[in-house]
mmCIF file of C-alpha atoms and ligand atoms in Angstrom:
data_model
loop_
_atom_site.group_PDB
_atom_site.id
_atom_site.type_symbol
_atom_site.label_atom_id
_atom_site.label_comp_id
_atom_site.label_asym_id
_atom_site.label_seq_id
_atom_site.Cartn_x
_atom_site.Cartn_y
_atom_site.Cartn_z
ATOM 1 C CA MET A 180 14.725 5.967 -15.254
ATOM 2 C CA SER A 181 11.704 4.550 -17.025
ATOM 3 C CA ALA A 182 8.162 5.782 -16.555
ATOM 4 C CA GLY A 183 7.204 2.427 -15.145
ATOM 5 C CA ALA A 184 9.989 2.009 -12.627
ATOM 6 C CA GLY A 185 9.981 3.391 -9.109
ATOM 7 C CA SER A 186 8.521 6.665 -7.944
ATOM 8 C CA ASP A 187 11.235 9.308 -8.089
ATOM 9 C CA ARG A 188 9.118 12.438 -7.999
ATOM 10 C CA SER A 189 12.068 14.725 -8.761
ATOM 11 C CA GLU A 190 12.371 13.213 -12.217
ATOM 12 C CA LYS A 191 11.226 15.369 -15.124
ATOM 13 C CA MET A 192 9.125 13.756 -17.781
ATOM 14 C CA LEU A 193 8.536 14.508 -21.395
ATOM 15 C CA ILE A 194 5.321 13.208 -22.913
ATOM 16 C CA ALA A 195 4.750 12.876 -26.650
ATOM 17 C CA ALA A 196 2.412 11.380 -29.226
ATOM 18 C CA HIS A 197 3.726 10.379 -32.628
ATOM 19 C CA GLY A 198 1.191 9.940 -35.439
ATOM 20 C CA VAL A 199 -1.619 8.868 -33.125
ATOM 21 C CA SER A 200 -4.956 7.869 -34.644
ATOM 22 C CA LYS A 201 -8.077 6.839 -32.766
ATOM 23 C CA ALA A 202 -11.528 5.870 -34.007
ATOM 24 C CA ILE A 203 -14.550 5.810 -31.700
ATOM 25 C CA ASP A 204 -17.720 4.069 -32.849
ATOM 26 C CA GLY A 205 -16.269 3.785 -36.350
ATOM 27 C CA ARG A 206 -15.524 7.519 -36.621
ATOM 28 C CA LEU A 207 -11.948 8.772 -36.855
ATOM 29 C CA VAL A 208 -11.617 11.210 -33.920
ATOM 30 C CA LEU A 209 -7.824 11.577 -33.897
ATOM 31 C CA ASP A 210 -6.080 11.412 -37.252
ATOM 32 C CA ASN A 211 -2.280 11.333 -37.176
ATOM 33 C CA GLU A 212 -1.807 13.587 -34.125
ATOM 34 C CA SER A 213 1.724 14.409 -33.072
ATOM 35 C CA ILE A 214 2.523 16.504 -30.017
ATOM 36 C CA ARG A 215 5.510 16.953 -27.739
ATOM 37 C CA CYS A 216 5.112 18.349 -24.218
ATOM 38 C CA GLU A 217 8.304 19.303 -22.424
ATOM 39 C CA PRO A 218 8.829 19.122 -18.660
ATOM 40 C CA GLY A 219 8.535 22.491 -16.978
ATOM 41 C CA THR A 220 6.045 23.727 -19.534
ATOM 42 C CA MET A 221 2.298 23.991 -19.881
ATOM 43 C CA THR A 222 0.793 22.964 -23.220
ATOM 44 C CA ALA A 223 -2.721 23.905 -24.331
ATOM 45 C CA LEU A 224 -4.738 21.418 -26.359
ATOM 46 C CA VAL A 225 -7.105 23.536 -28.410
ATOM 47 C CA GLY A 226 -9.777 23.007 -31.054
ATOM 48 C CA PRO A 227 -13.546 23.270 -31.453
ATOM 49 C CA SER A 228 -15.916 21.275 -29.268
ATOM 50 C CA GLY A 229 -15.907 17.666 -30.448
ATOM 51 C CA SER A 230 -12.512 17.979 -32.172
ATOM 52 C CA GLY A 231 -10.888 15.390 -29.887
ATOM 53 C CA LYS A 232 -9.087 17.320 -27.126
ATOM 54 C CA THR A 233 -10.369 15.107 -24.315
ATOM 55 C CA THR A 234 -9.724 12.014 -26.427
ATOM 56 C CA LEU A 235 -6.089 13.028 -27.042
ATOM 57 C CA LEU A 236 -5.624 13.853 -23.348
ATOM 58 C CA HIS A 237 -6.958 10.391 -22.431
ATOM 59 C CA CYS A 238 -4.709 8.683 -25.013
ATOM 60 C CA LEU A 239 -1.642 10.532 -23.694
ATOM 61 C CA GLY A 240 -2.602 9.610 -20.127
ATOM 62 C CA LEU A 241 -2.960 5.931 -21.098
ATOM 63 C CA LEU A 242 -6.640 5.970 -20.158
ATOM 64 C CA LEU A 243 -7.574 5.080 -23.743
ATOM 65 C CA PRO A 244 -5.593 2.859 -26.157
ATOM 66 C CA VAL A 245 -4.600 4.272 -29.551
ATOM 67 C CA ASP A 246 -5.311 2.508 -32.860
ATOM 68 C CA GLU A 247 -2.135 3.716 -34.548
ATOM 69 C CA GLY A 248 0.956 5.674 -33.599
ATOM 70 C CA ARG A 249 3.065 5.814 -30.458
ATOM 71 C CA ILE A 250 2.924 7.403 -27.013
ATOM 72 C CA VAL A 251 6.272 8.184 -25.425
ATOM 73 C CA ILE A 252 6.680 9.091 -21.747
ATOM 74 C CA GLY A 253 10.120 9.958 -20.457
ATOM 75 C CA THR A 254 12.395 7.747 -22.507
ATOM 76 C CA ASP A 255 9.915 4.883 -22.878
ATOM 77 C CA ASP A 256 7.592 3.902 -25.682
ATOM 78 C CA VAL A 257 4.552 3.169 -23.520
ATOM 79 C CA THR A 258 2.057 2.452 -26.318
ATOM 80 C CA ALA A 259 1.885 -1.235 -25.533
ATOM 81 C CA TYR A 260 2.023 -0.930 -21.737
ATOM 82 C CA ARG A 261 -0.027 -3.636 -20.083
ATOM 83 C CA SER A 262 -2.441 -2.836 -17.276
ATOM 84 C CA ALA A 263 0.076 -3.317 -14.438
ATOM 85 C CA ALA A 264 2.545 -0.866 -16.035
ATOM 86 C CA ARG A 265 -0.248 1.605 -16.747
ATOM 87 C CA ARG A 266 -1.365 1.438 -13.106
ATOM 88 C CA ARG A 267 2.220 2.070 -11.948
ATOM 89 C CA PHE A 268 2.391 5.103 -14.230
ATOM 90 C CA TRP A 269 -0.906 6.483 -12.837
ATOM 91 C CA ARG A 270 0.175 5.772 -9.264
ATOM 92 C CA ASP A 271 3.724 7.130 -9.446
ATOM 93 C CA HIS A 272 3.805 9.829 -12.092
ATOM 94 C CA ALA A 273 0.435 11.081 -13.270
ATOM 95 C CA ALA A 274 -2.333 13.260 -11.892
ATOM 96 C CA PHE A 275 -5.655 13.797 -13.635
ATOM 97 C CA VAL A 276 -7.936 16.756 -13.201
ATOM 98 C CA LEU A 277 -10.803 15.667 -15.402
ATOM 99 C CA GLN A 278 -14.064 17.335 -16.388
ATOM 100 C CA ASP A 279 -16.106 15.787 -13.568
ATOM 101 C CA TYR A 280 -13.261 16.596 -11.089
ATOM 102 C CA GLY A 281 -13.183 12.936 -9.927
ATOM 103 C CA ILE A 282 -14.162 14.067 -6.426
ATOM 104 C CA MET A 283 -15.651 11.641 -3.937
ATOM 105 C CA ASP A 284 -18.513 13.750 -2.657
ATOM 106 C CA GLU A 285 -19.187 11.840 0.540
ATOM 107 C CA GLU A 286 -15.541 11.991 1.696
ATOM 108 C CA SER A 287 -13.767 14.842 3.466
ATOM 109 C CA VAL A 288 -11.636 17.469 1.741
ATOM 110 C CA ALA A 289 -8.536 15.950 3.384
ATOM 111 C CA PHE A 290 -9.356 12.471 2.117
ATOM 112 C CA ASN A 291 -9.914 13.784 -1.402
ATOM 113 C CA VAL A 292 -6.527 15.524 -1.384
ATOM 114 C CA ALA A 293 -4.413 12.850 0.287
ATOM 115 C CA MET A 294 -6.451 9.825 -0.910
ATOM 116 C CA ARG A 295 -5.585 7.930 2.244
ATOM 117 C CA ALA A 296 -8.434 6.936 4.481
ATOM 118 C CA GLY A 297 -6.721 4.967 7.254
ATOM 119 C CA LEU A 298 -4.034 7.553 7.888
ATOM 120 C CA ILE A 299 -6.276 10.537 8.325
ATOM 121 C CA PRO A 300 -6.274 12.278 10.777
ATOM 122 C CA ARG A 301 -3.118 10.417 11.817
ATOM 123 C CA LEU A 302 -1.068 11.369 8.739
ATOM 124 C CA ALA A 303 2.656 11.473 9.445
ATOM 125 C CA THR A 304 3.851 14.967 10.379
ATOM 126 C CA GLY A 305 5.462 15.547 6.975
ATOM 127 C CA ALA A 306 2.292 14.531 5.180
ATOM 128 C CA GLN A 307 0.154 16.731 7.472
ATOM 129 C CA GLU A 308 2.390 19.682 6.691
ATOM 130 C CA ARG A 309 2.199 18.960 2.968
ATOM 131 C CA LEU A 310 -1.595 18.744 3.215
ATOM 132 C CA ARG A 311 -1.707 22.056 5.068
ATOM 133 C CA ARG A 312 0.507 23.794 2.500
ATOM 134 C CA THR A 313 -1.503 22.338 -0.379
ATOM 135 C CA LEU A 314 -4.806 23.539 1.095
ATOM 136 C CA ASP A 315 -3.194 26.955 1.664
ATOM 137 C CA ARG A 316 -2.065 27.232 -1.944
ATOM 138 C CA THR A 317 -5.496 26.285 -3.256
ATOM 139 C CA GLY A 318 -7.452 28.606 -0.969
ATOM 140 C CA LEU A 319 -8.941 25.718 1.028
ATOM 141 C CA SER A 320 -7.196 26.323 4.367
ATOM 142 C CA GLY A 321 -9.088 25.005 7.334
ATOM 143 C CA ARG A 322 -11.570 23.108 5.174
ATOM 144 C CA GLN A 323 -9.932 19.667 5.507
ATOM 145 C CA ASP A 324 -12.686 18.122 7.617
ATOM 146 C CA GLU A 325 -15.575 19.337 5.492
ATOM 147 C CA THR A 326 -17.471 16.915 3.302
ATOM 148 C CA ALA A 327 -16.552 17.503 -0.348
ATOM 149 C CA SER A 328 -20.213 17.696 -1.408
ATOM 150 C CA HIS A 329 -20.489 20.949 0.579
ATOM 151 C CA LEU A 330 -17.978 22.708 -1.661
ATOM 152 C CA SER A 331 -18.997 25.018 -4.494
ATOM 153 C CA GLY A 332 -18.138 24.232 -8.134
ATOM 154 C CA GLY A 333 -15.071 26.503 -8.055
ATOM 155 C CA GLU A 334 -13.921 25.019 -4.746
ATOM 156 C CA LYS A 335 -14.300 21.486 -6.121
ATOM 157 C CA GLN A 336 -12.213 22.476 -9.117
ATOM 158 C CA ARG A 337 -9.491 23.732 -6.747
ATOM 159 C CA LEU A 338 -9.842 20.576 -4.644
ATOM 160 C CA ALA A 339 -9.135 18.498 -7.754
ATOM 161 C CA LEU A 340 -6.031 20.627 -8.369
ATOM 162 C CA ALA A 341 -5.037 20.275 -4.706
ATOM 163 C CA ARG A 342 -4.922 16.512 -5.193
ATOM 164 C CA ALA A 343 -2.547 16.903 -8.168
ATOM 165 C CA ILE A 344 -0.346 19.311 -6.180
ATOM 166 C CA TYR A 345 -0.269 17.088 -3.083
ATOM 167 C CA LYS A 346 0.642 14.071 -5.161
ATOM 168 C CA GLN A 347 3.665 15.851 -6.678
ATOM 169 C CA ALA A 348 2.985 14.049 -9.944
ATOM 170 C CA ARG A 349 5.435 14.621 -12.789
ATOM 171 C CA ILE A 350 2.744 14.836 -15.444
ATOM 172 C CA VAL A 351 -0.539 16.619 -14.846
ATOM 173 C CA PHE A 352 -3.443 16.072 -17.266
ATOM 174 C CA VAL A 353 -6.119 18.724 -17.004
ATOM 175 C CA ASP A 354 -9.428 18.854 -18.883
ATOM 176 C CA GLU A 355 -11.220 22.229 -19.134
ATOM 177 C CA PRO A 356 -10.039 23.487 -15.740
ATOM 178 C CA THR A 357 -11.605 26.920 -15.986
ATOM 179 C CA ALA A 358 -14.949 26.097 -17.592
ATOM 180 C CA SER A 359 -17.803 27.599 -15.550
ATOM 181 C CA LEU A 360 -15.543 29.467 -13.109
ATOM 182 C CA ASP A 361 -15.797 33.189 -12.356
ATOM 183 C CA ALA A 362 -12.880 35.479 -13.251
ATOM 184 C CA ALA A 363 -11.245 35.336 -9.803
ATOM 185 C CA ASN A 364 -11.379 31.536 -9.559
ATOM 186 C CA ARG A 365 -10.263 31.160 -13.159
ATOM 187 C CA GLN A 366 -7.171 33.253 -12.459
ATOM 188 C CA LYS A 367 -6.418 31.204 -9.318
ATOM 189 C CA VAL A 368 -6.599 27.966 -11.298
ATOM 190 C CA ILE A 369 -4.412 29.365 -14.105
ATOM 191 C CA ASP A 370 -1.831 30.539 -11.547
ATOM 192 C CA LEU A 371 -1.786 27.145 -9.785
ATOM 193 C CA LEU A 372 -1.227 25.288 -13.043
ATOM 194 C CA ALA A 373 1.505 27.738 -14.078
ATOM 195 C CA GLU A 374 3.203 27.130 -10.699
ATOM 196 C CA LEU A 375 3.162 23.372 -11.315
ATOM 197 C CA ALA A 376 4.874 23.906 -14.671
ATOM 198 C CA ALA A 377 7.383 26.328 -13.122
ATOM 199 C CA ASP A 378 8.139 23.576 -10.616
ATOM 200 C CA GLY A 379 9.318 21.303 -13.453
ATOM 201 C CA ARG A 380 6.142 19.336 -14.061
ATOM 202 C CA THR A 381 4.720 18.612 -17.479
ATOM 203 C CA VAL A 382 1.264 20.139 -17.656
ATOM 204 C CA LEU A 383 -1.246 19.422 -20.443
ATOM 205 C CA VAL A 384 -4.442 21.388 -20.524
ATOM 206 C CA SER A 385 -7.430 20.901 -22.785
ATOM 207 C CA THR A 386 -9.136 24.277 -22.943
ATOM 208 C CA HIS A 387 -11.297 26.789 -24.822
ATOM 209 C CA ASP A 388 -10.334 29.623 -22.475
ATOM 210 C CA SER A 389 -8.234 32.312 -24.152
ATOM 211 C CA GLU A 390 -6.676 33.423 -20.845
ATOM 212 C CA MET A 391 -5.735 29.839 -20.023
ATOM 213 C CA ILE A 392 -4.249 29.467 -23.530
ATOM 214 C CA SER A 393 -2.236 32.703 -23.145
ATOM 215 C CA ALA A 394 -0.761 31.397 -19.892
ATOM 216 C CA CYS A 395 0.514 28.256 -21.665
ATOM 217 C CA ASP A 396 4.027 27.970 -23.091
ATOM 218 C CA SER A 397 2.773 26.320 -26.254
ATOM 219 C CA ARG A 398 -0.468 25.316 -27.912
ATOM 220 C CA HIS A 399 -1.412 22.324 -30.002
ATOM 221 C CA GLU A 400 -4.373 22.644 -32.336
ATOM 222 C CA ILE A 401 -6.101 19.304 -32.851
ATOM 223 C CA GLY A 402 -5.941 18.403 -36.538
ATOM 224 C CA SER A 403 -3.011 20.715 -37.277
ATOM 225 C CA ASN A 404 -0.716 17.796 -38.210
ATOM 226 C CA ARG A 405 -3.345 16.632 -40.660
ATOM 227 C CA GLN A 406 -3.695 20.073 -42.242
ATOM 228 C CA ALA A 407 0.073 20.411 -42.488
ATOM 229 C CA ALA A 408 0.444 16.968 -44.096
HETATM 230 N N1 ATP B 536 -17.114 7.331 -25.299
HETATM 231 C C1 ATP B 536 -17.476 7.855 -26.475
HETATM 232 N N2 ATP B 536 -18.463 7.292 -27.222
HETATM 233 C C2 ATP B 536 -18.826 7.823 -28.403
HETATM 234 N N3 ATP B 536 -18.264 8.922 -28.940
HETATM 235 C C3 ATP B 536 -17.302 9.519 -28.253
HETATM 236 C C4 ATP B 536 -16.838 9.034 -26.983
HETATM 237 N N4 ATP B 536 -15.851 9.833 -26.545
HETATM 238 C C5 ATP B 536 -15.706 10.783 -27.493
HETATM 239 N N5 ATP B 536 -16.554 10.592 -28.513
HETATM 240 C C6 ATP B 536 -16.679 11.418 -29.717
HETATM 241 O O1 ATP B 536 -15.390 11.802 -30.134
HETATM 242 C C7 ATP B 536 -15.397 13.164 -30.576
HETATM 243 C C8 ATP B 536 -14.343 13.942 -29.799
HETATM 244 O O2 ATP B 536 -14.759 14.039 -28.440
HETATM 245 P P1 ATP B 536 -13.880 14.794 -27.355
HETATM 246 O O3 ATP B 536 -14.604 14.640 -26.082
HETATM 247 O O4 ATP B 536 -12.491 14.303 -27.434
HETATM 248 O O5 ATP B 536 -13.941 16.302 -27.911
HETATM 249 P P2 ATP B 536 -13.435 17.634 -27.222
HETATM 250 O O6 ATP B 536 -12.570 18.345 -28.231
HETATM 251 O O7 ATP B 536 -12.864 17.351 -25.917
HETATM 252 O O8 ATP B 536 -14.791 18.452 -27.076
HETATM 253 P P3 ATP B 536 -15.227 19.513 -25.925
HETATM 254 O O9 ATP B 536 -14.511 20.788 -26.245
HETATM 255 O O10 ATP B 536 -16.702 19.642 -26.162
HETATM 256 O O11 ATP B 536 -14.903 18.939 -24.588
HETATM 257 C C9 ATP B 536 -16.807 13.688 -30.378
HETATM 258 O O12 ATP B 536 -17.466 13.649 -31.605
HETATM 259 C C10 ATP B 536 -17.432 12.700 -29.415
HETATM 260 O O13 ATP B 536 -18.798 12.539 -29.656
HETATM 261 MG MG1 MG B 537 -13.448 17.779 -23.940
#
């Protein structure tokens, strides 16, 4: 099935970039990047600050168009996806845990996880149970009615992960998930991401954290294609 069609969440999805280049403000940020991320694995995007990790993550997640090269998701070349197809991909298959967490501070924890205003607190029983299990796994049990702005930085980071877990997205894009966390929270976040990969999802993590990198199945150094060429 194609990345754009339907919403079969049991489907496993490869994501790859082939020879991707991207200039921002006239400066070449990504130069001929190629990467292949297999379902059921966690891939670390590594490189110095400013090397283009976030940019590559955004290109792979179709948040940013590429200048050259191809993005492949599942069996589809999605490089030229129009906005409707991109929105379907985000809705049905992708979850983003970005640097600012993307949390709506004034909303409740439950709303931030389930992203459904009208249904809360009247979520269907199955959805309620899924919400409960997700909050359990992320150490946020019993916090569903709290306003997100009351959470600490580490709790917000786990809330952002809870949203990705609840959504059961096939591909999870994560930017610096452990930056500014203490050791205990960092380990929790690493374990949660590893569980997502073990569950068959394709997990991409931009990171500087050596423990996060060690937990990944493979690592991609930005610029390594260029050096090898
Ligand atoms: N919206 C933008 N406008 C201008 N320059 C940008 C923009 N986004 C990224 N850049 C530039 O592209 C380069 C790569 O940025 P990117 O955020 O991808 O790096 P990074 O590897 O994620 O760095 P960090 O480890 O600090 O998060 C940087 O030089 C940055 O200044
Ligand atoms: Mg970055």
